[in-house]
XYZ file of C-alpha atoms in Angstrom:
582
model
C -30.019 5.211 -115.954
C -31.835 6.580 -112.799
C -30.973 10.247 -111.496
C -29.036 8.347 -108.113
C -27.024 6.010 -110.620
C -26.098 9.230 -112.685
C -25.040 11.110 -109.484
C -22.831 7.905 -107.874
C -21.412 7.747 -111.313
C -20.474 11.444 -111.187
C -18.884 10.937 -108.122
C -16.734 8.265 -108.593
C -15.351 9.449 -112.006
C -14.882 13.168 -110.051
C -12.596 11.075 -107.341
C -11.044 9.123 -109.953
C -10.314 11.866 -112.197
C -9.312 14.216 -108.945
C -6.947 11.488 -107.495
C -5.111 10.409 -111.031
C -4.726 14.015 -111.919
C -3.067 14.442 -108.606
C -1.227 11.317 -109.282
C 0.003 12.324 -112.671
C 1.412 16.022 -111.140
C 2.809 14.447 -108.910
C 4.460 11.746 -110.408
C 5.430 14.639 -113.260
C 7.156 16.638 -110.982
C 9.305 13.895 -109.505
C 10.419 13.101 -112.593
C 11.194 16.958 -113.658
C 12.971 16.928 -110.421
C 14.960 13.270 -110.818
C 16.075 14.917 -113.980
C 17.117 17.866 -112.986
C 19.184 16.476 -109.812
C 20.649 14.549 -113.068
C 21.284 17.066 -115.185
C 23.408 18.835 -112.230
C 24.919 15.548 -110.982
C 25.938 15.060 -115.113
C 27.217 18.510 -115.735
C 29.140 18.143 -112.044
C 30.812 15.039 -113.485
C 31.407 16.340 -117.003
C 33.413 19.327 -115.024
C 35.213 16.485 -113.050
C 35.835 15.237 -116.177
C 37.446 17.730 -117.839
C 39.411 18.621 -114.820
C 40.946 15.362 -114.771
C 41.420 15.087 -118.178
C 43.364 18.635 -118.004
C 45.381 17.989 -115.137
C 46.327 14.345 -117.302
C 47.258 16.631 -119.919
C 49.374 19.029 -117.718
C 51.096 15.976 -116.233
C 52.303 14.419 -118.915
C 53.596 17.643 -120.592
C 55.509 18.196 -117.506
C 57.213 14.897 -117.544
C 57.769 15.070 -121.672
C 59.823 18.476 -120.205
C 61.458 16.904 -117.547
C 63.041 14.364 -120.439
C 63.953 17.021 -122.570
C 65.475 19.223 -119.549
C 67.582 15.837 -118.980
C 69.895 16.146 -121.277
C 69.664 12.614 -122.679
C 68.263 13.979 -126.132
C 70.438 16.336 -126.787
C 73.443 13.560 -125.953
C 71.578 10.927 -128.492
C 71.341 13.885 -131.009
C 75.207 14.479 -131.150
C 75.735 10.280 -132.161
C 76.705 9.112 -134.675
C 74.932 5.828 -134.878
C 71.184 6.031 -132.834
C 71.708 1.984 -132.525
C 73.271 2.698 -129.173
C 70.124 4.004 -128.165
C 67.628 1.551 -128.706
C 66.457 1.005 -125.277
C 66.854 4.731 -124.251
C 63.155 5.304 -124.269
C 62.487 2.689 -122.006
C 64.657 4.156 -118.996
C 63.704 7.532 -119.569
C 59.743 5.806 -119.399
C 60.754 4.199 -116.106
C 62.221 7.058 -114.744
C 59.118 9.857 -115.798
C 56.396 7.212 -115.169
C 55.368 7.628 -118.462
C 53.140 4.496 -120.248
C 54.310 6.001 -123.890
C 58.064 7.451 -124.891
C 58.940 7.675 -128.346
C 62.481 8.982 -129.663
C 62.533 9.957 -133.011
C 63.841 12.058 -136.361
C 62.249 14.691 -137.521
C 60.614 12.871 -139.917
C 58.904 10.274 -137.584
C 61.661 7.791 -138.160
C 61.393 5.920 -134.441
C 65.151 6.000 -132.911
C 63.646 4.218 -129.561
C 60.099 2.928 -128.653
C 59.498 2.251 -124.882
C 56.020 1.072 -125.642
C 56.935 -1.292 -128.946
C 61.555 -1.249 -129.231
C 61.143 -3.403 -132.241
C 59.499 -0.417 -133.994
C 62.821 0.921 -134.554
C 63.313 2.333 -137.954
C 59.418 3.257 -138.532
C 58.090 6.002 -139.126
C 55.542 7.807 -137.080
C 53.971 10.024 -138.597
C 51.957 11.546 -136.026
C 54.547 12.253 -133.730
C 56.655 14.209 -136.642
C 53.145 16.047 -137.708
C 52.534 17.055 -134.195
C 56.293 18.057 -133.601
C 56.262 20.321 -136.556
C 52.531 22.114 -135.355
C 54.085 23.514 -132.348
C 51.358 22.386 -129.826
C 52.369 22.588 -126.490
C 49.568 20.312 -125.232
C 49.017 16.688 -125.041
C 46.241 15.222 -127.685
C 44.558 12.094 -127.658
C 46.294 9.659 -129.723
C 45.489 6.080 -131.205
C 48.518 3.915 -130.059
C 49.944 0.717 -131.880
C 51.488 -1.788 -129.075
C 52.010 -4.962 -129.856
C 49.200 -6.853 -128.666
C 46.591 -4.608 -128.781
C 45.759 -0.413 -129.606
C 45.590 1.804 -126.754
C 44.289 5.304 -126.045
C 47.003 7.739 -124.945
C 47.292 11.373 -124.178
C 50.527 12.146 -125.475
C 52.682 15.041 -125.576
C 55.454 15.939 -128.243
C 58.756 18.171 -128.008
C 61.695 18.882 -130.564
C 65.121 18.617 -129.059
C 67.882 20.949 -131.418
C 71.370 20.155 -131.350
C 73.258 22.110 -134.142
C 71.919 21.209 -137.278
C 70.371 18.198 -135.856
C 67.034 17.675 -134.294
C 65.049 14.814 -131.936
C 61.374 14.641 -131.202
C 60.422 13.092 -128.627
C 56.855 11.612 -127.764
C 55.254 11.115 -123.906
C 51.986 10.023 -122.847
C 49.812 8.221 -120.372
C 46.978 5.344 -121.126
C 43.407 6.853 -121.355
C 41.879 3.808 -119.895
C 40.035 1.994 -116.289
C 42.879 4.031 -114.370
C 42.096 7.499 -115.643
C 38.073 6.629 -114.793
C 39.143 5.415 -111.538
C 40.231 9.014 -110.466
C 36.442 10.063 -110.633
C 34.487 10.576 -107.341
C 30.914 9.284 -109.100
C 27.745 10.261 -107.379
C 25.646 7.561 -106.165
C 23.122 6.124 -109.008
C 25.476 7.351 -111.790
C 28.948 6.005 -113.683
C 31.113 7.032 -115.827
C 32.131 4.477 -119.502
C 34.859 5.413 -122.024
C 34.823 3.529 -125.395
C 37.803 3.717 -127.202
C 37.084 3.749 -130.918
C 40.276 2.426 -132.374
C 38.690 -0.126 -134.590
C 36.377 0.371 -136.892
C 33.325 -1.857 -135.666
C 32.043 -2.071 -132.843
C 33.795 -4.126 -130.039
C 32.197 -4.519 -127.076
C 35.703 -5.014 -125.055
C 36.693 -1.791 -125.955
C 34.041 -0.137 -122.874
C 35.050 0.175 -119.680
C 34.452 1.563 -116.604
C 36.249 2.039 -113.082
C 36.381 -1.305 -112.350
C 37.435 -2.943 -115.785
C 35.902 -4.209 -118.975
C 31.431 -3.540 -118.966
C 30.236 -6.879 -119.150
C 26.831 -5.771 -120.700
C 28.643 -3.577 -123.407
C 26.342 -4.909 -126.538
C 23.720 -2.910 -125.150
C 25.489 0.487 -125.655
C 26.022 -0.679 -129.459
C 23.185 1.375 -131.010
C 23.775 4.499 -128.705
C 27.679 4.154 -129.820
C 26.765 3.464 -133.799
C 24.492 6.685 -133.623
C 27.378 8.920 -131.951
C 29.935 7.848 -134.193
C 27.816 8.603 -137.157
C 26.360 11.540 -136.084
C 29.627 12.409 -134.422
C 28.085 14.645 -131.858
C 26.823 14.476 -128.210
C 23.227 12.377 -127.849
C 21.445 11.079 -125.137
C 19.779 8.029 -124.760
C 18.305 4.926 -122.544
C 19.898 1.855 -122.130
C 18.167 -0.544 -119.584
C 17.323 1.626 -116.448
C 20.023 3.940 -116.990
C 19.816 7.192 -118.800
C 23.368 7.766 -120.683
C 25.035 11.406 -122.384
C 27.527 10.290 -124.559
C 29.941 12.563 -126.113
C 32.437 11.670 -128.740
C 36.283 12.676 -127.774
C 38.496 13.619 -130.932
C 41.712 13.683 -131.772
C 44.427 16.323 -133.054
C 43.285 15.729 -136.538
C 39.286 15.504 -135.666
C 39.140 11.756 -135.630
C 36.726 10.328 -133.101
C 39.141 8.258 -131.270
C 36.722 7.826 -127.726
C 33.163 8.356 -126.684
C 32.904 9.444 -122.837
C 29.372 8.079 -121.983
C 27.701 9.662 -118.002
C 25.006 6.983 -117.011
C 22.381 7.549 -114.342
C 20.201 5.256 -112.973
C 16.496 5.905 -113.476
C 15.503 2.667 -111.329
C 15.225 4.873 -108.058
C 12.531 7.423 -110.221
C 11.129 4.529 -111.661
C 10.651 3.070 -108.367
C 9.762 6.065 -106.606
C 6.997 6.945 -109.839
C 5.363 3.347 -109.508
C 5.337 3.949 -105.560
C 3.090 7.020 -106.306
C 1.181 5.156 -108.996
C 0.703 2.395 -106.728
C -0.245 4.777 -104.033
C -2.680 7.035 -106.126
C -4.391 3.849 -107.091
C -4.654 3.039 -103.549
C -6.076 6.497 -102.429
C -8.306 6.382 -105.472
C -10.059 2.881 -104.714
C -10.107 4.765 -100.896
C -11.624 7.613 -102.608
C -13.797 6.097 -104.639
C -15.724 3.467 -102.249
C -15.828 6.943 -99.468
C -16.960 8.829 -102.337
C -19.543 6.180 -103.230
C -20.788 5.939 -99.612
C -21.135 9.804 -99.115
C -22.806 9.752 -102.667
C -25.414 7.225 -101.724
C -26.076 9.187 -99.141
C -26.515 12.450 -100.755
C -28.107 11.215 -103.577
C -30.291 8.969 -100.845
C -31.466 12.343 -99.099
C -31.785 13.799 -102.183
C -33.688 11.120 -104.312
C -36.350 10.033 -101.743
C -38.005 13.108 -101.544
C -37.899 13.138 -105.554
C -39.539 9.494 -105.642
C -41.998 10.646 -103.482
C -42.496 13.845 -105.340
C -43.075 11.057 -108.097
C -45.163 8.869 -106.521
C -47.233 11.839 -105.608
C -47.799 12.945 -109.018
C -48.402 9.465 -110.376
C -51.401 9.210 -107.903
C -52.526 12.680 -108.777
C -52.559 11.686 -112.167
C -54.438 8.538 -111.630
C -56.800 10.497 -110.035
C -56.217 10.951 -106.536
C -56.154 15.179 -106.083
C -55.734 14.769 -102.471
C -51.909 13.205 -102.617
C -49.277 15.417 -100.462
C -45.733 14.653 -99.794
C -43.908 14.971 -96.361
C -41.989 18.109 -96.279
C -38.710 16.606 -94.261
C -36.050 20.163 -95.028
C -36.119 23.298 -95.184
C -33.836 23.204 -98.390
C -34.257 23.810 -101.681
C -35.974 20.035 -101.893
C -38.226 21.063 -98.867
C -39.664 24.154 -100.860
C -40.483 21.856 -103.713
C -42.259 19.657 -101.705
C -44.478 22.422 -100.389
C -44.970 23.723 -103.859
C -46.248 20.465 -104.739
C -48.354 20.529 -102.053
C -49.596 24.213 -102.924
C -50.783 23.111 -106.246
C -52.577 20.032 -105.398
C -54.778 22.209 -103.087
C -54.763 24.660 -105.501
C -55.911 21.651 -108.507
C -58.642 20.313 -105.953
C -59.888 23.631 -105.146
C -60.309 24.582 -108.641
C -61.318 20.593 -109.694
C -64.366 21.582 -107.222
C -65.191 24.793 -108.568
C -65.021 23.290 -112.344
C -66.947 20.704 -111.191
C -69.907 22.542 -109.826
C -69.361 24.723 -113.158
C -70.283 21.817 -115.064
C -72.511 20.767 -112.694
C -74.336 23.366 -113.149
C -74.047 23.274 -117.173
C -74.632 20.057 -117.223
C -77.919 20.431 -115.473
C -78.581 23.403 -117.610
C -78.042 22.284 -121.035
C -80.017 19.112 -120.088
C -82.800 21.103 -118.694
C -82.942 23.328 -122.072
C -82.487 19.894 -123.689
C -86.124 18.218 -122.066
C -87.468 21.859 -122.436
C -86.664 21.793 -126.361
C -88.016 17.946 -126.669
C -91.035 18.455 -124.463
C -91.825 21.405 -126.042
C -92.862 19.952 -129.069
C -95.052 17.160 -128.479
C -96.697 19.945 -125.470
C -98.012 22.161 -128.122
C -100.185 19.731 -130.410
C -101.650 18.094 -126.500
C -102.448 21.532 -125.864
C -104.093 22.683 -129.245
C -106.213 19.087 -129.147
C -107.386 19.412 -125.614
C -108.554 23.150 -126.583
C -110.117 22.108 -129.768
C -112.293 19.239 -127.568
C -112.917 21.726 -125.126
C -114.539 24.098 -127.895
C -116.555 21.260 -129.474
C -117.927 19.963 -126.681
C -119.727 23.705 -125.446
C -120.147 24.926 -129.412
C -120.896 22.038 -131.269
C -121.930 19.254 -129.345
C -123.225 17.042 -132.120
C -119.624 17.219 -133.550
C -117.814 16.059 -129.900
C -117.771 12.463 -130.317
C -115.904 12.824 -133.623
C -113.773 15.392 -132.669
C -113.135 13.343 -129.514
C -112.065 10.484 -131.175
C -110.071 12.233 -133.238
C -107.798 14.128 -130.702
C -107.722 11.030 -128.485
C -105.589 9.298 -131.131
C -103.336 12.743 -131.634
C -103.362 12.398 -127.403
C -102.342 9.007 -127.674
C -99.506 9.645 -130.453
C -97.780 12.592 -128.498
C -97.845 11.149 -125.370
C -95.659 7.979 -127.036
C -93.359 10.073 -128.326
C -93.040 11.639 -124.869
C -92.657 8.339 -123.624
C -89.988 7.646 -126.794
C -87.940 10.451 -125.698
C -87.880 10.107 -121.501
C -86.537 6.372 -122.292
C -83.753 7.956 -124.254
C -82.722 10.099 -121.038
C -83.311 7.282 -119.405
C -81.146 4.575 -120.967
C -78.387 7.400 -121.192
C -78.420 8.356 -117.607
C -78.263 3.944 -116.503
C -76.086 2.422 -118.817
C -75.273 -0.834 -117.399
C -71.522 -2.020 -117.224
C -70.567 -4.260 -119.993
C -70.592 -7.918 -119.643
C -67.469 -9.106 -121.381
C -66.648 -12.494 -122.812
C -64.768 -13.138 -125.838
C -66.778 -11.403 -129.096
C -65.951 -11.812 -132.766
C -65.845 -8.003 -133.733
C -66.596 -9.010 -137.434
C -69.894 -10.599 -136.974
C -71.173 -8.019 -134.880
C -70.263 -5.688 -137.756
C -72.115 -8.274 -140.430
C -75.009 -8.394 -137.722
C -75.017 -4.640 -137.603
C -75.479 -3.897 -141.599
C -77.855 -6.514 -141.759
C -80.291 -4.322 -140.331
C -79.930 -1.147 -142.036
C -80.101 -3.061 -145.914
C -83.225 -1.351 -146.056
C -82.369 1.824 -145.830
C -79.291 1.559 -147.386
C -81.059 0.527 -150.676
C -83.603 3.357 -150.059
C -81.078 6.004 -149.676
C -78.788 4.509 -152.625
C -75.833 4.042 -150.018
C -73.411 1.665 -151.146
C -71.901 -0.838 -148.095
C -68.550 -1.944 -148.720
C -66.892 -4.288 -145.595
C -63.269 -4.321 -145.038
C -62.819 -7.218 -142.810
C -59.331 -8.871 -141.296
C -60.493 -12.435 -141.522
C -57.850 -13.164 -138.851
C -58.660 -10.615 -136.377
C -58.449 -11.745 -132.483
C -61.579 -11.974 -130.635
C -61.634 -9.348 -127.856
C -62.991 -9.544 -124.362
C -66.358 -7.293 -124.732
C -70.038 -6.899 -123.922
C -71.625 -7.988 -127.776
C -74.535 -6.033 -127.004
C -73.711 -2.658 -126.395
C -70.518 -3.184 -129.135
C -73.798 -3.804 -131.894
C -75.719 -0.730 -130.176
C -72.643 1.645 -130.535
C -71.721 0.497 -134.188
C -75.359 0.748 -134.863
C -75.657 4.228 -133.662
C -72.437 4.738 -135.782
C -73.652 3.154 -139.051
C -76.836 5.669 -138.788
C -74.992 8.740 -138.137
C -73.065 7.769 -141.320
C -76.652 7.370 -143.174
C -78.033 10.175 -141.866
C -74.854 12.276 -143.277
C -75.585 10.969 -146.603
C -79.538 11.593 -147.351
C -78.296 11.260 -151.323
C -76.413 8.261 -151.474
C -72.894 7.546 -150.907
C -70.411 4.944 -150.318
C -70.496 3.920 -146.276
C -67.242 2.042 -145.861
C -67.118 -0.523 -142.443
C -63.533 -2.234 -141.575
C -61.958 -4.327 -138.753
C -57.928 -5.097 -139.062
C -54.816 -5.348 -136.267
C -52.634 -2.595 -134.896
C -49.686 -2.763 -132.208
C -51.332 -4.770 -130.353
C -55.044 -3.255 -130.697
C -58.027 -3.976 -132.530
C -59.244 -0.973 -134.560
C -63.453 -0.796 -136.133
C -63.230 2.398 -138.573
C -66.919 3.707 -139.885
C -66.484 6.063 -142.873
C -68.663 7.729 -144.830
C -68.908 10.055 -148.190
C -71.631 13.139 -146.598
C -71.264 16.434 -145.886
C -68.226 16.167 -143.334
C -67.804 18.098 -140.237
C -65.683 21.230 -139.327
C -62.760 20.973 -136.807
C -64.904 22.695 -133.752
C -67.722 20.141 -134.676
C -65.138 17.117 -134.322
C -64.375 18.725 -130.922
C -67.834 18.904 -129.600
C -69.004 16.156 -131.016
C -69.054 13.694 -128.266
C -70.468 16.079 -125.330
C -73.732 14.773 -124.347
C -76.880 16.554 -125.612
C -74.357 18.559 -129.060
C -75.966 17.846 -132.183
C -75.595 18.741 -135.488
C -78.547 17.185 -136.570
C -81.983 19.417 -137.136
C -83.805 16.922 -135.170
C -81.571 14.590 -132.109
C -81.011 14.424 -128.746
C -77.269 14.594 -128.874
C -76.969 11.577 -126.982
C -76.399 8.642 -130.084
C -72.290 9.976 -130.254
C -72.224 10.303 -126.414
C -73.463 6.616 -125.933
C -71.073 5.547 -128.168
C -68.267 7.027 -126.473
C -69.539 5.560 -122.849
C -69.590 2.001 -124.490
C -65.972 2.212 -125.951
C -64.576 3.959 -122.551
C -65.970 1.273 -120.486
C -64.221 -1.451 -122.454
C -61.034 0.613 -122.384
C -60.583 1.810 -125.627
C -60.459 5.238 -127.598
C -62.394 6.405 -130.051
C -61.547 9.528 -132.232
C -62.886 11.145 -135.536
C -61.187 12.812 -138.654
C -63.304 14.797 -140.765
C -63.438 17.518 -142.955
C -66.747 19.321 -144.557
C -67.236 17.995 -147.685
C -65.308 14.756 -147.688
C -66.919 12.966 -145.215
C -66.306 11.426 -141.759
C -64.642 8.956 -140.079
C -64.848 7.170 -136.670
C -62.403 4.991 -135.619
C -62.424 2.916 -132.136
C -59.486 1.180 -131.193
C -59.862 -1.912 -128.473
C -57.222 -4.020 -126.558
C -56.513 -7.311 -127.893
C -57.428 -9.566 -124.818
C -59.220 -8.745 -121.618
C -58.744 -5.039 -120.786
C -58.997 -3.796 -117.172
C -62.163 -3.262 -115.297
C -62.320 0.319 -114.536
């Protein structure tokens, strides 16, 4: 991935990341707010609730008074026979507005029902329990009625006429009516299920406005209060719902009061700002990618050139310079670069002329070193003639003859060794064409046999008799593997083992030339190929050089690995194909 792509991509996830945390805050602290408006708009309601439900309770203690202040009980209590007063319960219902009125003995034993007459006779048990507890305050009670159960708040007094005594029992319906009274907030309701069986019935929910027609819904909420038997919360559809169970005198869960509230205007209002931050974030992220390709555009160029500049000084080219367009931080880097390509071409000059100069130096000591010994046996002869001819001049012609052919001798091996400088200082560029690399090995240890039997060396080939021909001048390949081969001999004046092998690798075509001689230390492998260093007694220094010239114009490498007393080896390594003309 480029620097640019790495930057756009930074600044896209940064706008991404920036917007959806935004987005999440946001949409967290609606919600913490939605549920705290519901928390106050709940406990507002449960206060209503209780309010209501007290005032119920206060009503229909006052009316269960008013029946008792009426005088009718204490006139039933003085009969003999209670038959007359079977449908007394009724009127005095009618008359309090009372849903439940219940006259009976002490014991529970119903004198008059309102709510159920043909109860007379039964026994109530509740009624006598609560008459006997002294409560003053109406309970919730489960009520029989003929047709169905009801929820009541009902009230009990004791009426005490001599020896005899009369309970009797008043109460309102719990039900749609009492919910009715509620002022509900918008968004929220208000559900009361009456637990008077002992599954679950959906017809015993209601609301305000009658039975819930959706009630199976609430089953698993209801199951978990009545099991639990203590206030939970929990979700059903949109709605969020509290649901407190409501018990009776003796602790039995007769009603759970359940406070919904609508979650479908957060939900709205959180997928609005979800909606929204995925808007702003596309916004974000196609402005942030358009400022980001053009920061990273302003700052990239001047890095690609910076790049381009280096790859050209690398390739050679010490005058490249870059265009200094700032006066940023990108700017100064540009003149640095600058700087130091002066700087590198300055000192490429100076190191240049250094070894220039060297060059010239060490070749001049060179000539002087190979001159000077073929100079000193052309002087001695020409003095020797010279001394003949005025001391002994019936000796000249023999001594004249004689240092002619010592004349003649030097002067070819001055001749021998200003062709070497020669051929080293013109070396012709290769002429390639495709060149099996094994033959010119064979062709190359065909001509040394010789001296390989003379100096007990023993030749062992190593060829890959499916190497690739390469693209490469077959002539100056045999003079550089000849040159090798020799070196080899000439590091092994008492025999040895002179190994020669061609095989494949990555792509390349390696020629290795090892020997068993003396071997070379690590600063002689480093030397080793500058013109005119030899390690030999008696050498020009130019056989490694030449080889090195050869394998560099046909593209390739060639390196050494040595160490004294374990021999030498070369290896070159050649592209398979036609390398580039340099």
């Amino acid at each position: 991935m480029t620097f640019r792509s790495k930057l756009l991509v930074a600044f896209a996830v940064t706008v991404l990341v920036a917007v959806g945390l935004d987005s999440f805050i946001v949409a967290e602290t609606t919600r913490d707010h939605f549920e705290q408006l519901d928390s106050r708009r709940s406990s507002a309601l449960v206060a209503q609730f209780r309010r209501e439900f007290e005032r119920r309770q206060e009503e229909v203690v006052r009316r269960t008074d008013r029946i008792v202040a009426s005088g009718v009980l204490q006139r039933i209590a003085l009969e003999a026979d209670y038959a007359a007063s079977l449908d007394e319960a009724r009127t005095l219902a009618v008359a309090q507005a009372l849903d439940f009125v219940e006259l009976t003995d002490p014991d529970g034993s119903i004198i008059s029902s309102a709510q159920w007459p043909a109860r007379f006779g039964y026994k109530d048990e509740w009624v006598a329990r609560m008459g006997n507890s002294g409560i003053q305050t109406a309970m919730l009670k489960r009520e029989e009625l003929p047709e169905e159960v009801a929820l009541a708040l009902v009230a009990v007094r004791a009426v005490s006429v001599g020896e005899k005594s009369i309970l009797v029992a008043g109460g309102l319906k719990l039900d749609r009516d009492f919910l009715a009274a509620l002022e509900l907030p918008e968004g929220m309701r208000m559900l009361l299920y009456r637990n008077l069986q002992p599954a679950f019935s959906a017809q015993a929910l209601t609301s305000a406005s009658g039975p819930v027609a959706d009630g199976e819904r609430f089953k698993s909420l209801i199951e978990r209060v009545k099991r639990e038997q203590k206030e939970l919360t929990g979700a059903v559809s949109v709605e969020t719902f509290q649901a407190t169970p409501l018990f009776g005198r003796e602790k039995e869960l007769l009603a759970v009061r359940l406070i919904g509230s609508s979650r479908a205007e957060m939900l709205s209002l959180t997928r609005f700002i979800r909606l929204l931050g995925l808007a702003v974030g596309a916004a974000g992220v196609l402005l942030g990618l358009a400022l980001a390709w053009w920061a990273t555009a302003r700052i990239t160029r001047p890095v690609h050139e910076l790049a381009a500049a280096a790859g050209e000084v690398a390739a050679g080219n010490w005058n490249a310079r870059v265009a200094i367009r700032s006066q940023d931080e990108i700017g100064e880097l540009a003149a640095a670069f600058n700087q130091m390509t002066r700087q590198l071409t300055e000192q490429r000059e100076r190191l240049v002329q250094s070894e220039r100069v060297a060059a010239w130096r060490e070749l001049a000591r060179r000539l002087a070193h190979e001159l000077k010994n073929p100079l000193f046996p052309l002087q001695i002869t020409v003095e020797n003639m010279r001394r003949a001819r005025d001391q002994y001049p019936e000796q000249f012609d023999e001594v004249f003859c004689e240092g002619s052919a010592t004349l003649l001798a030097e002067l070819a091996n001055l001749k021998t060794i200003i062709n070497r400088f020669s051929d080293f200082s013109k070396m012709p560029p290769p002429q390639r064409q495709p060149t099996n690399l094994n033959e010119i090995v064979r062709g190359a240890m065909k001509l040394v046999d010789a001296q390989l039997d003379a100096q007990s060396v023993e030749p062992r080939l190593e060829l890959d008799q499916a190497l690739p021909s390469v693209e490469a001048d077959p002539a100056q390949l045999h003079r550089a593997l000849q040159n090798l081969v020799l070196n080899a001999l000439d590091a092994m004046p008492s025999g040895g083992v002179l190994t020669v092998r061609t095989a494949r690798a990555n792509g390349s075509v390696l020629l290795e030339v090892a020997d068993t001689g003396s071997g070379l230390t690590k600063e002689e492998c480093e030397r080793l190929f500058t013109p005119y260093y030899t390690t030999k007694q008696h050498g020009t220094g130019l056989g490694l050089a030449i080889v090195q010239s050869v394998v560099s114009d046909h593209g390739g490498r060639i390196s050494v690995r040595s160490e004294p007393g374990r021999g030498a080896t070369f290896r070159i390594e050649l592209q398979n194909g036609t390398p580039s003309h340099r």
